[in-house]
Amino acid sequence: MMQFSRGEVERYLSMVGDENPLHSSIVPGQFIVERCMATLGVSWSHFTVKYRKSIMIDEKLSIQNTDAQTIHILNQSQEVTIQIYKN
């Protein structure tokens, strides 16, 4: 399981200089992708990300490594929120 607290998001936004007002309630997609890949120990040099649904702060997520070249991040309803594909 993966989850992002308000404090974690605020620290990330400060670190990357992101001032997007949407990120006061929505977790930045790149932050999610970075954490997911670190959690799985994935170090692909080239990949494509498709953002399907917004992820709210404190929302519980799961990671589904469907095969050696595809990762899905799912919300509590098991909907795919982010897809990551190795190029």
mmCIF file of N, CA and C in Angstrom:
data_model
loop_
_atom_site.group_PDB
_atom_site.id
_atom_site.type_symbol
_atom_site.label_atom_id
_atom_site.label_comp_id
_atom_site.label_asym_id
_atom_site.label_seq_id
_atom_site.Cartn_x
_atom_site.Cartn_y
_atom_site.Cartn_z
ATOM 1 N N MET A 1 0.833 -1.182 0.000
ATOM 2 C CA MET A 1 0.000 0.000 0.000
ATOM 3 C C MET A 1 0.882 1.251 0.000
ATOM 4 N N MET A 2 0.381 2.269 -0.605
ATOM 5 C CA MET A 2 1.095 3.537 -0.697
ATOM 6 C C MET A 2 0.093 4.643 -0.371
ATOM 7 N N GLN A 3 0.564 5.658 0.356
ATOM 8 C CA GLN A 3 -0.294 6.777 0.740
ATOM 9 C C GLN A 3 0.585 8.014 0.906
ATOM 10 N N PHE A 4 0.027 9.178 0.608
ATOM 11 C CA PHE A 4 0.783 10.426 0.666
ATOM 12 C C PHE A 4 0.091 11.389 1.617
ATOM 13 N N SER A 5 0.788 11.768 2.683
ATOM 14 C CA SER A 5 0.225 12.708 3.657
ATOM 15 C C SER A 5 0.385 14.145 3.156
ATOM 16 N N ARG A 6 -0.362 15.042 3.758
ATOM 17 C CA ARG A 6 -0.258 16.462 3.409
ATOM 18 C C ARG A 6 1.172 16.962 3.627
ATOM 19 N N GLY A 7 1.798 16.558 4.729
ATOM 20 C CA GLY A 7 3.166 16.981 5.013
ATOM 21 C C GLY A 7 4.153 16.509 3.958
ATOM 22 N N GLU A 8 4.023 15.259 3.527
ATOM 23 C CA GLU A 8 4.903 14.732 2.473
ATOM 24 C C GLU A 8 4.733 15.517 1.179
ATOM 25 N N VAL A 9 3.475 15.796 0.831
ATOM 26 C CA VAL A 9 3.203 16.539 -0.404
ATOM 27 C C VAL A 9 3.765 17.951 -0.302
ATOM 28 N N GLU A 10 3.571 18.607 0.835
ATOM 29 C CA GLU A 10 4.090 19.970 1.008
ATOM 30 C C GLU A 10 5.609 20.001 0.902
ATOM 31 N N ARG A 11 6.300 19.022 1.501
ATOM 32 C CA ARG A 11 7.766 18.961 1.406
ATOM 33 C C ARG A 11 8.202 18.753 -0.043
ATOM 34 N N TYR A 12 7.517 17.864 -0.758
ATOM 35 C CA TYR A 12 7.844 17.610 -2.162
ATOM 36 C C TYR A 12 7.637 18.878 -2.987
ATOM 37 N N LEU A 13 6.500 19.543 -2.810
ATOM 38 C CA LEU A 13 6.208 20.763 -3.570
ATOM 39 C C LEU A 13 7.269 21.826 -3.323
ATOM 40 N N SER A 14 7.690 21.956 -2.074
ATOM 41 C CA SER A 14 8.727 22.928 -1.727
ATOM 42 C C SER A 14 10.053 22.561 -2.391
ATOM 43 N N MET A 15 10.386 21.283 -2.366
ATOM 44 C CA MET A 15 11.654 20.812 -2.918
ATOM 45 C C MET A 15 11.736 21.047 -4.428
ATOM 46 N N VAL A 16 10.629 20.825 -5.144
ATOM 47 C CA VAL A 16 10.656 20.958 -6.604
ATOM 48 C C VAL A 16 10.183 22.327 -7.087
ATOM 49 N N GLY A 17 9.766 23.191 -6.155
ATOM 50 C CA GLY A 17 9.330 24.537 -6.529
ATOM 51 C C GLY A 17 7.978 24.570 -7.225
ATOM 52 N N ASP A 18 7.125 23.606 -6.920
ATOM 53 C CA ASP A 18 5.795 23.507 -7.539
ATOM 54 C C ASP A 18 4.816 24.395 -6.773
ATOM 55 N N GLU A 19 4.248 25.377 -7.460
ATOM 56 C CA GLU A 19 3.285 26.283 -6.831
ATOM 57 C C GLU A 19 1.878 26.111 -7.404
ATOM 58 N N ASN A 20 1.620 24.992 -8.057
ATOM 59 C CA ASN A 20 0.311 24.720 -8.643
ATOM 60 C C ASN A 20 -0.736 24.627 -7.530
ATOM 61 N N PRO A 21 -1.758 25.490 -7.542
ATOM 62 C CA PRO A 21 -2.760 25.470 -6.472
ATOM 63 C C PRO A 21 -3.557 24.165 -6.407
ATOM 64 N N LEU A 22 -3.628 23.416 -7.485
ATOM 65 C CA LEU A 22 -4.322 22.121 -7.452
ATOM 66 C C LEU A 22 -3.662 21.151 -6.482
ATOM 67 N N HIS A 23 -2.369 21.321 -6.281
ATOM 68 C CA HIS A 23 -1.635 20.390 -5.440
ATOM 69 C C HIS A 23 -1.838 20.633 -3.946
ATOM 70 N N SER A 24 -2.782 21.503 -3.593
ATOM 71 C CA SER A 24 -3.130 21.646 -2.178
ATOM 72 C C SER A 24 -4.004 20.478 -1.725
ATOM 73 N N SER A 25 -4.634 19.769 -2.671
ATOM 74 C CA SER A 25 -5.459 18.609 -2.317
ATOM 75 C C SER A 25 -5.147 17.370 -3.160
ATOM 76 N N ILE A 26 -4.471 17.566 -4.285
ATOM 77 C CA ILE A 26 -4.152 16.466 -5.195
ATOM 78 C C ILE A 26 -2.646 16.198 -5.157
ATOM 79 N N VAL A 27 -2.281 14.932 -5.074
ATOM 80 C CA VAL A 27 -0.865 14.558 -5.041
ATOM 81 C C VAL A 27 -0.276 14.712 -6.445
ATOM 82 N N PRO A 28 0.880 15.384 -6.581
ATOM 83 C CA PRO A 28 1.514 15.505 -7.897
ATOM 84 C C PRO A 28 1.826 14.126 -8.488
ATOM 85 N N GLY A 29 1.440 13.942 -9.731
ATOM 86 C CA GLY A 29 1.631 12.653 -10.384
ATOM 87 C C GLY A 29 3.074 12.189 -10.414
ATOM 88 N N GLN A 30 3.999 13.111 -10.661
ATOM 89 C CA GLN A 30 5.404 12.719 -10.734
ATOM 90 C C GLN A 30 5.911 12.214 -9.385
ATOM 91 N N PHE A 31 5.409 12.780 -8.298
ATOM 92 C CA PHE A 31 5.773 12.322 -6.957
ATOM 93 C C PHE A 31 5.321 10.870 -6.771
ATOM 94 N N ILE A 32 4.119 10.566 -7.225
ATOM 95 C CA ILE A 32 3.588 9.207 -7.118
ATOM 96 C C ILE A 32 4.440 8.242 -7.938
ATOM 97 N N VAL A 33 4.762 8.625 -9.161
ATOM 98 C CA VAL A 33 5.566 7.769 -10.042
ATOM 99 C C VAL A 33 6.940 7.518 -9.420
ATOM 100 N N GLU A 34 7.578 8.566 -8.904
ATOM 101 C CA GLU A 34 8.902 8.413 -8.287
ATOM 102 C C GLU A 34 8.848 7.444 -7.110
ATOM 103 N N ARG A 35 7.847 7.607 -6.239
ATOM 104 C CA ARG A 35 7.727 6.729 -5.068
ATOM 105 C C ARG A 35 7.443 5.290 -5.499
ATOM 106 N N CYS A 36 6.571 5.118 -6.456
ATOM 107 C CA CYS A 36 6.223 3.782 -6.948
ATOM 108 C C CYS A 36 7.455 3.065 -7.489
ATOM 109 N N MET A 37 8.201 3.739 -8.336
ATOM 110 C CA MET A 37 9.374 3.113 -8.946
ATOM 111 C C MET A 37 10.445 2.809 -7.902
ATOM 112 N N ALA A 38 10.599 3.690 -6.918
ATOM 113 C CA ALA A 38 11.558 3.435 -5.840
ATOM 114 C C ALA A 38 11.111 2.240 -5.000
ATOM 115 N N THR A 39 9.825 2.162 -4.715
ATOM 116 C CA THR A 39 9.283 1.049 -3.933
ATOM 117 C C THR A 39 9.531 -0.282 -4.627
ATOM 118 N N LEU A 40 9.358 -0.305 -5.937
ATOM 119 C CA LEU A 40 9.555 -1.535 -6.711
ATOM 120 C C LEU A 40 11.014 -1.783 -7.083
ATOM 121 N N GLY A 41 11.879 -0.791 -6.869
ATOM 122 C CA GLY A 41 13.277 -0.928 -7.262
ATOM 123 C C GLY A 41 13.469 -0.880 -8.767
ATOM 124 N N VAL A 42 12.563 -0.179 -9.448
ATOM 125 C CA VAL A 42 12.603 -0.066 -10.906
ATOM 126 C C VAL A 42 13.479 1.120 -11.290
ATOM 127 N N SER A 43 14.371 0.916 -12.250
ATOM 128 C CA SER A 43 15.249 2.006 -12.694
ATOM 129 C C SER A 43 15.257 2.111 -14.217
ATOM 130 N N TRP A 44 14.065 2.132 -14.796
ATOM 131 C CA TRP A 44 13.966 2.266 -16.248
ATOM 132 C C TRP A 44 14.494 3.623 -16.672
ATOM 133 N N SER A 45 15.312 3.647 -17.709
ATOM 134 C CA SER A 45 15.836 4.928 -18.194
ATOM 135 C C SER A 45 14.831 5.642 -19.091
ATOM 136 N N HIS A 46 13.928 4.904 -19.724
ATOM 137 C CA HIS A 46 12.906 5.499 -20.588
ATOM 138 C C HIS A 46 11.558 4.863 -20.274
ATOM 139 N N PHE A 47 10.576 5.688 -19.998
ATOM 140 C CA PHE A 47 9.241 5.175 -19.721
ATOM 141 C C PHE A 47 8.202 6.241 -20.050
ATOM 142 N N THR A 48 6.972 5.791 -20.226
ATOM 143 C CA THR A 48 5.844 6.666 -20.524
ATOM 144 C C THR A 48 4.847 6.552 -19.384
ATOM 145 N N VAL A 49 4.282 7.677 -18.985
ATOM 146 C CA VAL A 49 3.292 7.698 -17.911
ATOM 147 C C VAL A 49 1.969 8.206 -18.469
ATOM 148 N N LYS A 50 0.896 7.501 -18.127
ATOM 149 C CA LYS A 50 -0.452 7.952 -18.474
ATOM 150 C C LYS A 50 -1.206 8.189 -17.175
ATOM 151 N N TYR A 51 -1.626 9.427 -16.978
ATOM 152 C CA TYR A 51 -2.372 9.802 -15.781
ATOM 153 C C TYR A 51 -3.859 9.662 -16.086
ATOM 154 N N ARG A 52 -4.549 8.773 -15.371
ATOM 155 C CA ARG A 52 -5.959 8.469 -15.632
ATOM 156 C C ARG A 52 -6.918 9.163 -14.663
ATOM 157 N N LYS A 53 -6.543 9.234 -13.389
ATOM 158 C CA LYS A 53 -7.414 9.829 -12.370
ATOM 159 C C LYS A 53 -6.556 10.566 -11.354
ATOM 160 N N SER A 54 -7.101 11.641 -10.817
ATOM 161 C CA SER A 54 -6.398 12.384 -9.769
ATOM 162 C C SER A 54 -6.353 11.553 -8.491
ATOM 163 N N ILE A 55 -5.304 11.773 -7.717
ATOM 164 C CA ILE A 55 -5.132 11.079 -6.442
ATOM 165 C C ILE A 55 -5.109 12.129 -5.342
ATOM 166 N N MET A 56 -6.015 11.970 -4.397
ATOM 167 C CA MET A 56 -6.157 12.929 -3.315
ATOM 168 C C MET A 56 -5.141 12.633 -2.209
ATOM 169 N N ILE A 57 -4.778 13.661 -1.461
ATOM 170 C CA ILE A 57 -3.908 13.487 -0.302
ATOM 171 C C ILE A 57 -4.579 12.503 0.654
ATOM 172 N N ASP A 58 -3.804 11.597 1.218
ATOM 173 C CA ASP A 58 -4.230 10.542 2.148
ATOM 174 C C ASP A 58 -5.020 9.409 1.504
ATOM 175 N N GLU A 59 -5.184 9.431 0.183
ATOM 176 C CA GLU A 59 -5.871 8.328 -0.496
ATOM 177 C C GLU A 59 -4.967 7.096 -0.491
ATOM 178 N N LYS A 60 -5.538 5.941 -0.236
ATOM 179 C CA LYS A 60 -4.767 4.701 -0.212
ATOM 180 C C LYS A 60 -4.661 4.139 -1.624
ATOM 181 N N LEU A 61 -3.445 3.743 -1.975
ATOM 182 C CA LEU A 61 -3.156 3.245 -3.321
ATOM 183 C C LEU A 61 -2.477 1.887 -3.234
ATOM 184 N N SER A 62 -2.595 1.129 -4.304
ATOM 185 C CA SER A 62 -1.840 -0.117 -4.402
ATOM 186 C C SER A 62 -1.112 -0.134 -5.741
ATOM 187 N N ILE A 63 -0.058 -0.918 -5.783
ATOM 188 C CA ILE A 63 0.763 -1.025 -6.991
ATOM 189 C C ILE A 63 0.552 -2.406 -7.583
ATOM 190 N N GLN A 64 0.318 -2.444 -8.872
ATOM 191 C CA GLN A 64 0.158 -3.706 -9.579
ATOM 192 C C GLN A 64 1.209 -3.748 -10.692
ATOM 193 N N ASN A 65 2.181 -4.616 -10.515
ATOM 194 C CA ASN A 65 3.226 -4.794 -11.526
ATOM 195 C C ASN A 65 2.734 -5.886 -12.464
ATOM 196 N N THR A 66 2.030 -5.487 -13.533
ATOM 197 C CA THR A 66 1.331 -6.450 -14.379
ATOM 198 C C THR A 66 2.265 -7.335 -15.194
ATOM 199 N N ASP A 67 3.396 -6.806 -15.590
ATOM 200 C CA ASP A 67 4.423 -7.586 -16.288
ATOM 201 C C ASP A 67 5.734 -6.817 -16.182
ATOM 202 N N ALA A 68 6.767 -7.281 -16.848
ATOM 203 C CA ALA A 68 8.091 -6.661 -16.723
ATOM 204 C C ALA A 68 8.155 -5.262 -17.316
ATOM 205 N N GLN A 69 7.120 -4.847 -18.049
ATOM 206 C CA GLN A 69 7.167 -3.546 -18.710
ATOM 207 C C GLN A 69 5.986 -2.642 -18.379
ATOM 208 N N THR A 70 5.119 -3.054 -17.446
ATOM 209 C CA THR A 70 3.926 -2.273 -17.143
ATOM 210 C C THR A 70 3.667 -2.237 -15.643
ATOM 211 N N ILE A 71 3.378 -1.045 -15.136
ATOM 212 C CA ILE A 71 3.007 -0.864 -13.735
ATOM 213 C C ILE A 71 1.703 -0.078 -13.704
ATOM 214 N N HIS A 72 0.766 -0.530 -12.875
ATOM 215 C CA HIS A 72 -0.476 0.204 -12.655
ATOM 216 C C HIS A 72 -0.542 0.627 -11.191
ATOM 217 N N ILE A 73 -1.003 1.839 -10.968
ATOM 218 C CA ILE A 73 -1.266 2.323 -9.616
ATOM 219 C C ILE A 73 -2.781 2.422 -9.495
ATOM 220 N N LEU A 74 -3.331 1.727 -8.494
ATOM 221 C CA LEU A 74 -4.775 1.629 -8.337
ATOM 222 C C LEU A 74 -5.247 2.341 -7.075
ATOM 223 N N ASN A 75 -6.461 2.888 -7.123
ATOM 224 C CA ASN A 75 -7.056 3.495 -5.939
ATOM 225 C C ASN A 75 -7.806 2.421 -5.149
ATOM 226 N N GLN A 76 -8.496 2.830 -4.081
ATOM 227 C CA GLN A 76 -9.191 1.871 -3.225
ATOM 228 C C GLN A 76 -10.326 1.158 -3.953
ATOM 229 N N SER A 77 -10.850 1.757 -5.000
ATOM 230 C CA SER A 77 -11.912 1.131 -5.797
ATOM 231 C C SER A 77 -11.342 0.218 -6.878
ATOM 232 N N GLN A 78 -10.015 0.021 -6.842
ATOM 233 C CA GLN A 78 -9.295 -0.799 -7.818
ATOM 234 C C GLN A 78 -9.346 -0.226 -9.229
ATOM 235 N N GLU A 79 -9.525 1.088 -9.329
ATOM 236 C CA GLU A 79 -9.465 1.771 -10.618
ATOM 237 C C GLU A 79 -8.016 2.152 -10.894
ATOM 238 N N VAL A 80 -7.595 1.999 -12.130
ATOM 239 C CA VAL A 80 -6.241 2.395 -12.506
ATOM 240 C C VAL A 80 -6.178 3.916 -12.532
ATOM 241 N N THR A 81 -5.289 4.480 -11.735
ATOM 242 C CA THR A 81 -5.128 5.937 -11.684
ATOM 243 C C THR A 81 -3.941 6.398 -12.512
ATOM 244 N N ILE A 82 -2.883 5.578 -12.523
ATOM 245 C CA ILE A 82 -1.669 5.895 -13.284
ATOM 246 C C ILE A 82 -1.161 4.608 -13.920
ATOM 247 N N GLN A 83 -0.730 4.715 -15.169
ATOM 248 C CA GLN A 83 -0.103 3.602 -15.870
ATOM 249 C C GLN A 83 1.311 4.029 -16.244
ATOM 250 N N ILE A 84 2.273 3.140 -16.000
ATOM 251 C CA ILE A 84 3.668 3.401 -16.346
ATOM 252 C C ILE A 84 4.122 2.277 -17.269
ATOM 253 N N TYR A 85 4.666 2.663 -18.423
ATOM 254 C CA TYR A 85 5.110 1.695 -19.420
ATOM 255 C C TYR A 85 6.589 1.898 -19.710
ATOM 256 N N LYS A 86 7.338 0.811 -19.703
ATOM 257 C CA LYS A 86 8.744 0.877 -20.098
ATOM 258 C C LYS A 86 8.815 1.052 -21.606
ATOM 259 N N ASN A 87 9.680 1.970 -22.058
ATOM 260 C CA ASN A 87 9.880 2.182 -23.501
ATOM 261 C C ASN A 87 11.042 1.354 -23.993
#
